[in-house]
CSV table of C-alpha atoms in Angstrom, one decimal:
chain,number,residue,atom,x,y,z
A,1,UNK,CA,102.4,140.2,109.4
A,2,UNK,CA,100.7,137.4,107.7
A,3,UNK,CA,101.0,138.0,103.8
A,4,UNK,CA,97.9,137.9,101.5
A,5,UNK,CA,96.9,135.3,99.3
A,6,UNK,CA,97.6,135.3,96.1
A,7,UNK,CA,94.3,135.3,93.6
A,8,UNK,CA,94.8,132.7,91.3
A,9,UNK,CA,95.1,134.2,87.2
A,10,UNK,CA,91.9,133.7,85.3
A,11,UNK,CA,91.5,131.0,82.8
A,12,UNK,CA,91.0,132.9,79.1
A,13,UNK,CA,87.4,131.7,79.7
A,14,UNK,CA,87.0,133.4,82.8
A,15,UNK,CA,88.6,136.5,81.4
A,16,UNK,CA,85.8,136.7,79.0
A,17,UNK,CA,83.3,135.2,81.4
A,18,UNK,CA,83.2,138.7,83.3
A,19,UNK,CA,80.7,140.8,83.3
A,20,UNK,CA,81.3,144.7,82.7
A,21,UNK,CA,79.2,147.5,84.5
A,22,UNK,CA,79.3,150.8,82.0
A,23,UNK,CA,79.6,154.4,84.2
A,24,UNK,CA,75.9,155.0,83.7
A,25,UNK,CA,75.2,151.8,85.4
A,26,UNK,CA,74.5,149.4,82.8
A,27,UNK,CA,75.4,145.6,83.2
A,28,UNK,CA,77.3,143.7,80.3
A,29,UNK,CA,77.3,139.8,81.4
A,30,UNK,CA,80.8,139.0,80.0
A,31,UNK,CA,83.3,140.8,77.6
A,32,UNK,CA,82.0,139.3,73.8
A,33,UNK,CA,80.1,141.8,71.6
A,34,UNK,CA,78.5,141.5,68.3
A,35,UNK,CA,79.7,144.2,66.3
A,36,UNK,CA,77.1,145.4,63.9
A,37,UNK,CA,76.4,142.9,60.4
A,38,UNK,CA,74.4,143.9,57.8
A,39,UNK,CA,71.3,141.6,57.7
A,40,UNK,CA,69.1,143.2,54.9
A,41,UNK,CA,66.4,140.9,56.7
A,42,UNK,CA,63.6,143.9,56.5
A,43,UNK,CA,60.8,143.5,53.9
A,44,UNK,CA,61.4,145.3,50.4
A,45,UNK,CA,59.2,148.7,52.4
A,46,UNK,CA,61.9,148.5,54.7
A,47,UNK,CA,60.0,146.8,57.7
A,48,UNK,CA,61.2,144.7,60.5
A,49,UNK,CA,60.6,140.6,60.0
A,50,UNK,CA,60.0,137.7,61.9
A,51,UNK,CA,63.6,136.6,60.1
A,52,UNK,CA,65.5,139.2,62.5
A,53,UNK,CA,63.6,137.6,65.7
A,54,UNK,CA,64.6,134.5,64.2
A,55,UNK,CA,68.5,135.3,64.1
A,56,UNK,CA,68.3,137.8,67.2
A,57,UNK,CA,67.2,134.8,68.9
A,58,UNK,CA,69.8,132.4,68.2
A,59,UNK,CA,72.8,134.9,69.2
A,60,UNK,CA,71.1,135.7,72.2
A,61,UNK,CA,70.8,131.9,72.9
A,62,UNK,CA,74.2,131.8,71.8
A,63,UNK,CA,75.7,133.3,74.8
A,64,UNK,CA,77.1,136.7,73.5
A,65,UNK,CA,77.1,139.7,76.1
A,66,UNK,CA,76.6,142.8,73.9
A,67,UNK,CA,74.7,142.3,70.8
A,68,UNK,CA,74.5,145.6,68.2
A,69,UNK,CA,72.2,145.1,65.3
A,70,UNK,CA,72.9,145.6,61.6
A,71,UNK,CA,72.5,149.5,60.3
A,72,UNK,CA,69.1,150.5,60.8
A,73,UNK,CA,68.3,153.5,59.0
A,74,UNK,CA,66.8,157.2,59.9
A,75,UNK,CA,65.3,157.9,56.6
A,76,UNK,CA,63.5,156.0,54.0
A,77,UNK,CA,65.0,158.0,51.1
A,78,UNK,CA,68.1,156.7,51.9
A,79,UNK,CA,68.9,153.3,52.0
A,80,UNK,CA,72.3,151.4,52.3
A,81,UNK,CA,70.9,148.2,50.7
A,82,UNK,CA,67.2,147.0,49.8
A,83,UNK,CA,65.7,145.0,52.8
A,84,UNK,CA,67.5,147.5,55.3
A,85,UNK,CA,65.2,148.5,58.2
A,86,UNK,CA,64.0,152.0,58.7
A,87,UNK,CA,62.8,153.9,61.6
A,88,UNK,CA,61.1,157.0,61.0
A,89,UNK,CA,58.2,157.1,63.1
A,90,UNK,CA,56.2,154.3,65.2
A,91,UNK,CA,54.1,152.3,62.7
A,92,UNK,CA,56.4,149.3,63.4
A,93,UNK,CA,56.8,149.5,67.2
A,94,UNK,CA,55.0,145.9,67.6
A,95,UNK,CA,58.0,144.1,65.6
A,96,UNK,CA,60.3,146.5,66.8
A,97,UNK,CA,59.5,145.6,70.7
A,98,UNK,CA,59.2,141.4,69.1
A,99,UNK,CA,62.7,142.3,68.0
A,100,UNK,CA,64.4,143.6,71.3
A,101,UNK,CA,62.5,140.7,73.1
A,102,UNK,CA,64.2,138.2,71.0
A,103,UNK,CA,67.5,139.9,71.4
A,104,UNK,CA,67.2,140.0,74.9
A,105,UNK,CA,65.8,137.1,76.0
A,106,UNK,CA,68.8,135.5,77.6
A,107,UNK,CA,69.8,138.5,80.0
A,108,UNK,CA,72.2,140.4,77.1
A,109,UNK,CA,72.0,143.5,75.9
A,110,UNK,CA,70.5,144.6,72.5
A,111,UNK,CA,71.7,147.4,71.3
A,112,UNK,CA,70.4,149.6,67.6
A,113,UNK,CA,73.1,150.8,65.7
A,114,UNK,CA,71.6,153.7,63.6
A,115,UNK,CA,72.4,155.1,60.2
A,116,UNK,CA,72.5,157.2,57.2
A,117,UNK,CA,74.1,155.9,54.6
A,118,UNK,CA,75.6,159.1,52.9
A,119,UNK,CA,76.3,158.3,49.6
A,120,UNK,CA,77.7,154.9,50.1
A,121,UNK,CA,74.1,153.7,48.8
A,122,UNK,CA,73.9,151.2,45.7
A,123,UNK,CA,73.4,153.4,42.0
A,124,UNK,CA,69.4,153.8,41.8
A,125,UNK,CA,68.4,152.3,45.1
A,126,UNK,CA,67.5,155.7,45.7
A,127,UNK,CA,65.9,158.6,44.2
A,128,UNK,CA,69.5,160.5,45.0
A,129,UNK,CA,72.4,160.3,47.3
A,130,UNK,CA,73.5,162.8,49.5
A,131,UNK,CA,76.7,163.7,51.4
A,132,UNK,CA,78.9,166.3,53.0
A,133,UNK,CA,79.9,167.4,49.6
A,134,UNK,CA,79.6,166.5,45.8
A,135,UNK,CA,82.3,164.0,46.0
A,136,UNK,CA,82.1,161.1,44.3
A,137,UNK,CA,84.0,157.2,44.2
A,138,UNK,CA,86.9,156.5,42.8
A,139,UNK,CA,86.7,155.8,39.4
A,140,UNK,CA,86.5,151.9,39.3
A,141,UNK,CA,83.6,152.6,41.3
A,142,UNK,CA,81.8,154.7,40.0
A,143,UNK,CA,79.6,152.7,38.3
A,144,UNK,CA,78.4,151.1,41.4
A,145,UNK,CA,78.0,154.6,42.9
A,146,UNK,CA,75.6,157.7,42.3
A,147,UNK,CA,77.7,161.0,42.3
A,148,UNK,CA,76.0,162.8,45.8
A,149,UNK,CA,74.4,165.8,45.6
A,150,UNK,CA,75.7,168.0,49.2
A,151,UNK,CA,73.3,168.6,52.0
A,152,UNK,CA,71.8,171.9,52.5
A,153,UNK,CA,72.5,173.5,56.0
A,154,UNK,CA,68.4,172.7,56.8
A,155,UNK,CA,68.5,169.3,55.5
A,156,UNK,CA,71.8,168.2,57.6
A,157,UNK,CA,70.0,170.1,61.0
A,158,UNK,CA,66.8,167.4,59.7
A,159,UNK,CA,69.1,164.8,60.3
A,160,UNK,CA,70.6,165.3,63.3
A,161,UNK,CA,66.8,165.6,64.6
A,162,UNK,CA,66.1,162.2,62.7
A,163,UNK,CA,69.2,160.2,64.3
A,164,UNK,CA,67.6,161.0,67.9
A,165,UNK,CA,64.0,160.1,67.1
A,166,UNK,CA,65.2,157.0,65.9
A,167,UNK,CA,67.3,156.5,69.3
A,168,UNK,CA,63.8,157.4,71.3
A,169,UNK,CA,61.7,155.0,69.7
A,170,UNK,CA,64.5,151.9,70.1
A,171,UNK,CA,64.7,152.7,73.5
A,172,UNK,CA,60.5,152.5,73.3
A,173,UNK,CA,60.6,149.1,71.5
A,174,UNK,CA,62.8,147.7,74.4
A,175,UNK,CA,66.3,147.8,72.7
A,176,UNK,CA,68.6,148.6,75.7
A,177,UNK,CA,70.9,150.8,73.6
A,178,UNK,CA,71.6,152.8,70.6
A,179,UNK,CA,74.8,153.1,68.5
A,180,UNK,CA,76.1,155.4,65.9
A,181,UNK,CA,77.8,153.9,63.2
A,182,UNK,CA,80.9,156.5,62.5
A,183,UNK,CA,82.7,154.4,60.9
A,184,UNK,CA,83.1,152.5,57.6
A,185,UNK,CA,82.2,155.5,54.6
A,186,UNK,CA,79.0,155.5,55.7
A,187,UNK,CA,77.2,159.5,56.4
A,188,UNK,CA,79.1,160.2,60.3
A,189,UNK,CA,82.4,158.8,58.7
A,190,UNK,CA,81.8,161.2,55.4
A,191,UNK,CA,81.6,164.5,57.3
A,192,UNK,CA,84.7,163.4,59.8
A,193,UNK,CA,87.0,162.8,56.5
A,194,UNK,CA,88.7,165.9,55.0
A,195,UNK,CA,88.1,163.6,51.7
A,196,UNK,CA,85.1,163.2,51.9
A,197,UNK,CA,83.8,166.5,53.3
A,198,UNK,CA,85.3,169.7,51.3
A,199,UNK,CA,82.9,171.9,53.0
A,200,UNK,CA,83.7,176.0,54.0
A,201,UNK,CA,81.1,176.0,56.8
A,202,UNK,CA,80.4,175.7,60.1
A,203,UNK,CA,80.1,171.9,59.2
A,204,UNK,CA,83.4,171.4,57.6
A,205,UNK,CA,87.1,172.7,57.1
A,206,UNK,CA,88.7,172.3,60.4
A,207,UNK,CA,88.9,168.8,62.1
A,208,UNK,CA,86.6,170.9,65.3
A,209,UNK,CA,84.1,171.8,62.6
A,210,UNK,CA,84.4,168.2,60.5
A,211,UNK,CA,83.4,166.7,64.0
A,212,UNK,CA,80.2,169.3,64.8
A,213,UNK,CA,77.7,166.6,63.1
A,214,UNK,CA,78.6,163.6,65.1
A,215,UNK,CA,78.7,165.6,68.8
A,216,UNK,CA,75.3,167.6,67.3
A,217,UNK,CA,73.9,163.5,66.9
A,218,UNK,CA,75.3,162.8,70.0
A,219,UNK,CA,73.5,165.8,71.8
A,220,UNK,CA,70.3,164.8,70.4
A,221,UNK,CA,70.1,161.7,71.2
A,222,UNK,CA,70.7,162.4,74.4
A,223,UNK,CA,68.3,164.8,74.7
A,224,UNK,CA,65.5,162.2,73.1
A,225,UNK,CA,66.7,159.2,75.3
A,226,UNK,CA,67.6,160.3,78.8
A,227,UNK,CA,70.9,160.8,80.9
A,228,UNK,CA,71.0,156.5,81.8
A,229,UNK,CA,70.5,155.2,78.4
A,230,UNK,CA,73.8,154.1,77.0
A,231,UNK,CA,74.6,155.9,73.7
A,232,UNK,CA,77.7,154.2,72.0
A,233,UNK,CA,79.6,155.0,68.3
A,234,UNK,CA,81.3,152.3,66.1
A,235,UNK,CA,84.5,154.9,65.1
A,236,UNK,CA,87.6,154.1,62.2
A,237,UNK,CA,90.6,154.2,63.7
A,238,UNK,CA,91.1,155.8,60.2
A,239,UNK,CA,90.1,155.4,56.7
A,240,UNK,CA,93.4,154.1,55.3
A,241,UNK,CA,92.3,156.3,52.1
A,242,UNK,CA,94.9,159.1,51.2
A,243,UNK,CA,93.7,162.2,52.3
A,244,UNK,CA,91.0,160.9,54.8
A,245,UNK,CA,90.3,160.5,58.3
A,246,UNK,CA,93.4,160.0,60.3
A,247,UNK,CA,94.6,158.3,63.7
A,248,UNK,CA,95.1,161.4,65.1
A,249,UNK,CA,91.9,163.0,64.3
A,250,UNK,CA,90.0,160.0,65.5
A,251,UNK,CA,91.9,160.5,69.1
A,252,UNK,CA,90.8,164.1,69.1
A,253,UNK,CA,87.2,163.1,67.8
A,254,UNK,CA,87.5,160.4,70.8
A,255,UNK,CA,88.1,163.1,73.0
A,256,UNK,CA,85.5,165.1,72.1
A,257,UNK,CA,83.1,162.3,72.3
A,258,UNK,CA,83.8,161.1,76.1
A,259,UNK,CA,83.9,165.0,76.7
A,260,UNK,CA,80.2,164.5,76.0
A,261,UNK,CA,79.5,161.5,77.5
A,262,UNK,CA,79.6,158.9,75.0
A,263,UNK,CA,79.4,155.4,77.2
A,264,UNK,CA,80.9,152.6,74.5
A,265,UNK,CA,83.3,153.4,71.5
A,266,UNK,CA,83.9,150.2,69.2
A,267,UNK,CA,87.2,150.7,67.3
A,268,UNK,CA,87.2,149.7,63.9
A,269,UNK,CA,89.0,151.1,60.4
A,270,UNK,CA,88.5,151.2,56.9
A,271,UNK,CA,85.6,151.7,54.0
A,272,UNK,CA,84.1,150.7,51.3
A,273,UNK,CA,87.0,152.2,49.0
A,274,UNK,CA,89.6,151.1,51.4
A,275,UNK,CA,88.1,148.0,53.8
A,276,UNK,CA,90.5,147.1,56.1
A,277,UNK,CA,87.5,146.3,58.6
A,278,UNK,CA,87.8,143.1,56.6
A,279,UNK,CA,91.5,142.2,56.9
A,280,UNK,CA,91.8,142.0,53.0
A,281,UNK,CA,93.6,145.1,52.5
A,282,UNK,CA,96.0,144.5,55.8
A,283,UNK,CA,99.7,143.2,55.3
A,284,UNK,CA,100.3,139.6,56.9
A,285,UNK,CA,102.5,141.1,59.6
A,286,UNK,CA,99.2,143.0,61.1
A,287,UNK,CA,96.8,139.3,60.2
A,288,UNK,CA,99.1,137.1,62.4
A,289,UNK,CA,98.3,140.0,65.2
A,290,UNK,CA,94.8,139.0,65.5
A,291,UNK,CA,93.2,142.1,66.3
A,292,UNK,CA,93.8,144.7,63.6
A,293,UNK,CA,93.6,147.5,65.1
A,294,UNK,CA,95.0,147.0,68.9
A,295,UNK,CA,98.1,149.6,68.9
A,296,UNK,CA,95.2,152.1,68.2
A,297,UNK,CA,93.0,150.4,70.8
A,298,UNK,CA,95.7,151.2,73.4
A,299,UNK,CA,96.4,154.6,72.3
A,300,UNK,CA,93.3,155.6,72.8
A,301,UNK,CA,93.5,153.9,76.4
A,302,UNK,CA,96.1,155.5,77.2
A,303,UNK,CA,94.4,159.0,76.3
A,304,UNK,CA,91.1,159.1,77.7
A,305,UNK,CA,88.8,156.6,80.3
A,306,UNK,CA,86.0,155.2,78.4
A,307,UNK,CA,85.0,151.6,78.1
A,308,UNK,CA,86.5,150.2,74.7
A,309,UNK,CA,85.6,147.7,72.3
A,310,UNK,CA,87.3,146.3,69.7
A,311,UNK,CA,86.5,144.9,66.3
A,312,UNK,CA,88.2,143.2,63.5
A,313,UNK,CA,90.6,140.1,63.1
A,314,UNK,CA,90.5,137.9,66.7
A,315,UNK,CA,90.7,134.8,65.8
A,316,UNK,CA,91.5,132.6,68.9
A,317,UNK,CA,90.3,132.2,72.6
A,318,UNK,CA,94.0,133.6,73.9
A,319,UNK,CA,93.7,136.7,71.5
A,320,UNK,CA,90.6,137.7,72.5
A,321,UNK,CA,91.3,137.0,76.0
A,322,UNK,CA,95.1,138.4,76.1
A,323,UNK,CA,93.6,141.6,74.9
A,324,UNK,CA,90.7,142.1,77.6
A,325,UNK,CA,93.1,140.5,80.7
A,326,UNK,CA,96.0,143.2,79.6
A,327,UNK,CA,93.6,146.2,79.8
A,328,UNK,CA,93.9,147.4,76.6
A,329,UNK,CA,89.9,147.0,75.5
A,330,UNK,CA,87.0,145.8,77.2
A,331,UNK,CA,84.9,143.9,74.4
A,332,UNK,CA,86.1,141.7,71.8
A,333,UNK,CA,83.9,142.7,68.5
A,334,UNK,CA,83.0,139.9,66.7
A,335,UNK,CA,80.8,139.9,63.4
A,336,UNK,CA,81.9,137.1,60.9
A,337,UNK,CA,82.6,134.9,63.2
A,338,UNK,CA,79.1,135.0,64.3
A,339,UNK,CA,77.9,134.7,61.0
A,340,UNK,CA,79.6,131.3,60.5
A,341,UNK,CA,79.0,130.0,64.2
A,342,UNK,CA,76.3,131.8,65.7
A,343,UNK,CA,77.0,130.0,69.3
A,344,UNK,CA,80.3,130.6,69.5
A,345,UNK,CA,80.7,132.8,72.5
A,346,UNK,CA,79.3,129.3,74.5
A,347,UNK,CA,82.3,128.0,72.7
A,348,UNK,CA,84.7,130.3,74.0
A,349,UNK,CA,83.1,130.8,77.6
A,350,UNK,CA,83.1,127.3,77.8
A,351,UNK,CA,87.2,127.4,77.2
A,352,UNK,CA,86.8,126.2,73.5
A,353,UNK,CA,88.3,127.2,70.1
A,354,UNK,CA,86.2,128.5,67.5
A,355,UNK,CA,85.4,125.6,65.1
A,356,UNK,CA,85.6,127.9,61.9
A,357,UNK,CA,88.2,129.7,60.9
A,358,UNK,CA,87.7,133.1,59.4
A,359,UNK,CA,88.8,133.3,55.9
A,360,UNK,CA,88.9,136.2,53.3
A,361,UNK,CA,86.0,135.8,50.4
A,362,UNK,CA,87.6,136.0,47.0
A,363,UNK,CA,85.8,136.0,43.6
A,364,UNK,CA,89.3,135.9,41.6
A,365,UNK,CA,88.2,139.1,40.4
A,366,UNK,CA,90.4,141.1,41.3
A,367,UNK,CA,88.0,144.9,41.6
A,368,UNK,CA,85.5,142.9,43.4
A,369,UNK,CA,87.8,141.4,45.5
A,370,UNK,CA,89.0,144.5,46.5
A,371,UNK,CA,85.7,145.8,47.7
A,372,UNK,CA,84.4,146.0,51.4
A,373,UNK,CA,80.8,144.8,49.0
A,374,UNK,CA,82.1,141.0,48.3
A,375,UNK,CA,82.3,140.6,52.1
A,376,UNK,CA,79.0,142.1,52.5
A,377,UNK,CA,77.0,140.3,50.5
A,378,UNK,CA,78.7,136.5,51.5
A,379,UNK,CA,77.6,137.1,55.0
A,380,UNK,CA,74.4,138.7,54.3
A,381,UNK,CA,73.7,135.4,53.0
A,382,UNK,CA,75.0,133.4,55.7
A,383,UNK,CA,72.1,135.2,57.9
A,384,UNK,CA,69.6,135.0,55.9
A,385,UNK,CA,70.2,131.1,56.5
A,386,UNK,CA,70.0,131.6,60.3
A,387,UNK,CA,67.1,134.0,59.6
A,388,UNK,CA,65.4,131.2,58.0
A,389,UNK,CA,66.1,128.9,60.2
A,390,UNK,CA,68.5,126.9,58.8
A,391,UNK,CA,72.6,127.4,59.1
A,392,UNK,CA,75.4,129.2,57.6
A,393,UNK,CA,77.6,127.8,54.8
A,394,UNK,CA,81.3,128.7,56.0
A,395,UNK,CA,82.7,127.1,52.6
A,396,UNK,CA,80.4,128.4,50.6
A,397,UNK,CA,81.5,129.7,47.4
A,398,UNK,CA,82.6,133.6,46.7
A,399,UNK,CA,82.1,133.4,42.9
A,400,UNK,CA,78.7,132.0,43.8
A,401,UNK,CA,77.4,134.5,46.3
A,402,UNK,CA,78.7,137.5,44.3
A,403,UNK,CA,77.0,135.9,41.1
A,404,UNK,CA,73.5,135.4,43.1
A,405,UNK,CA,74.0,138.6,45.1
A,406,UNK,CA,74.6,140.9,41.9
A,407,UNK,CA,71.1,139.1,40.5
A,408,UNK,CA,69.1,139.5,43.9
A,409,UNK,CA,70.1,143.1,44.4
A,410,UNK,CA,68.8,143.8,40.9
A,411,UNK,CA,65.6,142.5,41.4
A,412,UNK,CA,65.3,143.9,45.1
A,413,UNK,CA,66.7,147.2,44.0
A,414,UNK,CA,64.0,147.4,41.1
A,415,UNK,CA,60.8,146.0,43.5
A,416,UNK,CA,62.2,148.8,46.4
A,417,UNK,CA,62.5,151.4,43.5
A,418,UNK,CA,58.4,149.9,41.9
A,419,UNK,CA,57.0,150.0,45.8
A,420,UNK,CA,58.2,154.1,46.1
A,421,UNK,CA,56.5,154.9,42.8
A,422,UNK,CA,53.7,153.3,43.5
């Protein structure tokens, strides 16, 4: 009996090369994903801009498969950051459907990533924060951070209905896909942490009840977008804060989440108090790994069948490639690097290196260097360049991005503030 041949083992390129088909259907032309970056590219009334076709545009040119947005927010009383985007009702649908098109225009898929900041909102960018409960920051950041006031039963059953009509009118502007950010501090991540949320009711306590908001979002959505449109959630592995959100509770929170058809979980880890998401916090032994967070990739895996992606610390075409070819994910997340070279998945499809390498941005001061914000606010700036038209910096300085971001979020937190009142 004449033996088979034997397929030839794809190149690294061709690993990444291959296109992904989700179980509702969906089509994903190869396995390199944009994980979520915060643009703050909307106008100071929190409207989409020509700068966000402008950037959309050039990743979509730039070859990448999956592309989620930055946080775009349910509600304009709560804002991460000024310039965020809101979506509350349709009034913006004509840039909304500009934006998708941009996004899309190269055959990849475009996909909103929706939010609620929680209290993880910038002191007087907002009237008030809110949160699963009156918990506050830790105390060398608390004068960056409002103390929340904790949602009423009503107002939290509000948001759950806000999160889907936001989901219904992407998939009306033409985005091909919604995601819920869970991860990161942010409001989903707040009522998953036993930290965060102290609550006795139905909405808190056990990990089943911590985990009743997300699958009640989830639920909703659905209901607003349709059995085929793919609904995905960006999910910490944990929140590396003591007393928080643990690997084990994400697993069960996993679970729960393919239980009720979830199509696309990105793995990340870490927040604001506690950012390993940006590899500052992580020991060199977990760096030289690449991807940070891999052992819980394949966990998770190993637990349950859902189509993985995974964020934070690939660095090289054989990492990214090493990870998809052994099964253990099925998108490499990558946000920074995209920042710095907005064409590198051509790069990498094309069997090249990155030509930046990803470094940590430090100020030398060592409280703001240990802040998820630094991070923030260097790459915010590096799209605003692409936004403009122009291109990123990758050695530009820390110091001088923190200095000039500290000044612009002033001014833009005073104008966003002076627009409500008036």
């Amino acid at each position: 009996m004449a033996s088979r041949p034997k397929t030839a083992p794809k190149s690294p390129a061709q690993t990444l090369a291959q296109s992904f088909r989700l179980p509702n259907g969906v089509a994903v032309p190869n396995r390199l994903a944009k994980s979520a970056l915060s643009e703050a590219l909307g106008t100071m009334d929190n409207r989409p801009t020509e700068r966000l076709e402008r950037l959309y545009a050039r990743w979509a040119d730039g070859g990448i498969g999956l592309c989620i947005t930055g946080n775009v927010m349910i509600d304009r009383r709560a804002l991460g950051e000024p310039g965020n985007v809101v979506v509350e009702d349709e009034s913006d649908l004509p840039a909304l459907r500009r934006w998708a098109a941009a996004g899309t225009r190269r055959g990849g898929q475009l996909w909103m990533q929706v939010n609620h900041p929680g209290k993880q909102s910038p002191k007087g960018l907002n009237r008030e924060t809110v949160s699963p409960s009156a918990v506050g920051f830790r105390a060398d950041m608390a004068a960056f951070f409002a103390m929340p006031r904790e949602l009423t039963d009503a107002e939290i059953e509000g948001l759950i209905q806000r999160y889907g009509n936001t989901a219904r009118i992407a998939k009306k502007a033409g985005f091909t896909g919604v995601q819920i950010h869970g991860a990161h501090g942010y409001l989903v991540s707040q009522f998953l942490s036993p930290h965060h949320n102290r609550r006795s009711d139905r909405w808190g306590g056990s990990a089943e009840n911590r985990r009743r908001f997300v699958l009640e979002v989830l639920a909703e959505m659905r209901r607003q977008v349709g059995k085929d449109f793919p609904i995905g959630i960006k999910l910490n592995s944990a929140d590396f804060q003591r007393g928080g959100f643990t690997e084990d509770e994400s697993l069960d929170a996993i679970r729960a989440l393919v239980e009720a058809g979830i199509d696309l979980v990105e793995i990340s880890g870490g927040t604001y108090e506690a950012p390993a998401m940006t590899g500052i916090t992580q020991k060199a032994s977990t760096r030289s790994r690449e991807a940070y967070f891999l052992e819980f990739a394949e966990k998770v895996r190993a637990a349950v069948k859902v189509p993985l992606m995974l964020t934070g610390g690939f660095r090289s075409l054989d990492g990214m490639a090493q990870a998809v070819g052994d099964g253990a994910i099925d998108f490499v997340g990558l946000g920074r690097q995209l920042a710095v070279e907005p064409d590198v998945p051509s790069r990498l499809l094309a069997g090249e290196e990155p030509r930046h390498s990803i470094r940590p941005i430090v100020t030398g001061i060592g409280m703001v260097d240990r802040m998820g914000l630094m991070e923030v606010a260097w790459y915010t700036r590096q799209l605003r360049r692409i936004g403009d038209g122009g291109n990123p910096r990758p050695r530009e300085s820390g110091l001088q991005a923190f200095a000039i971001g500290m000044i612009e979020n002033g001014w833009n937190t005073f104008r966003t503030r002076r627009l409500r009142a008036s």
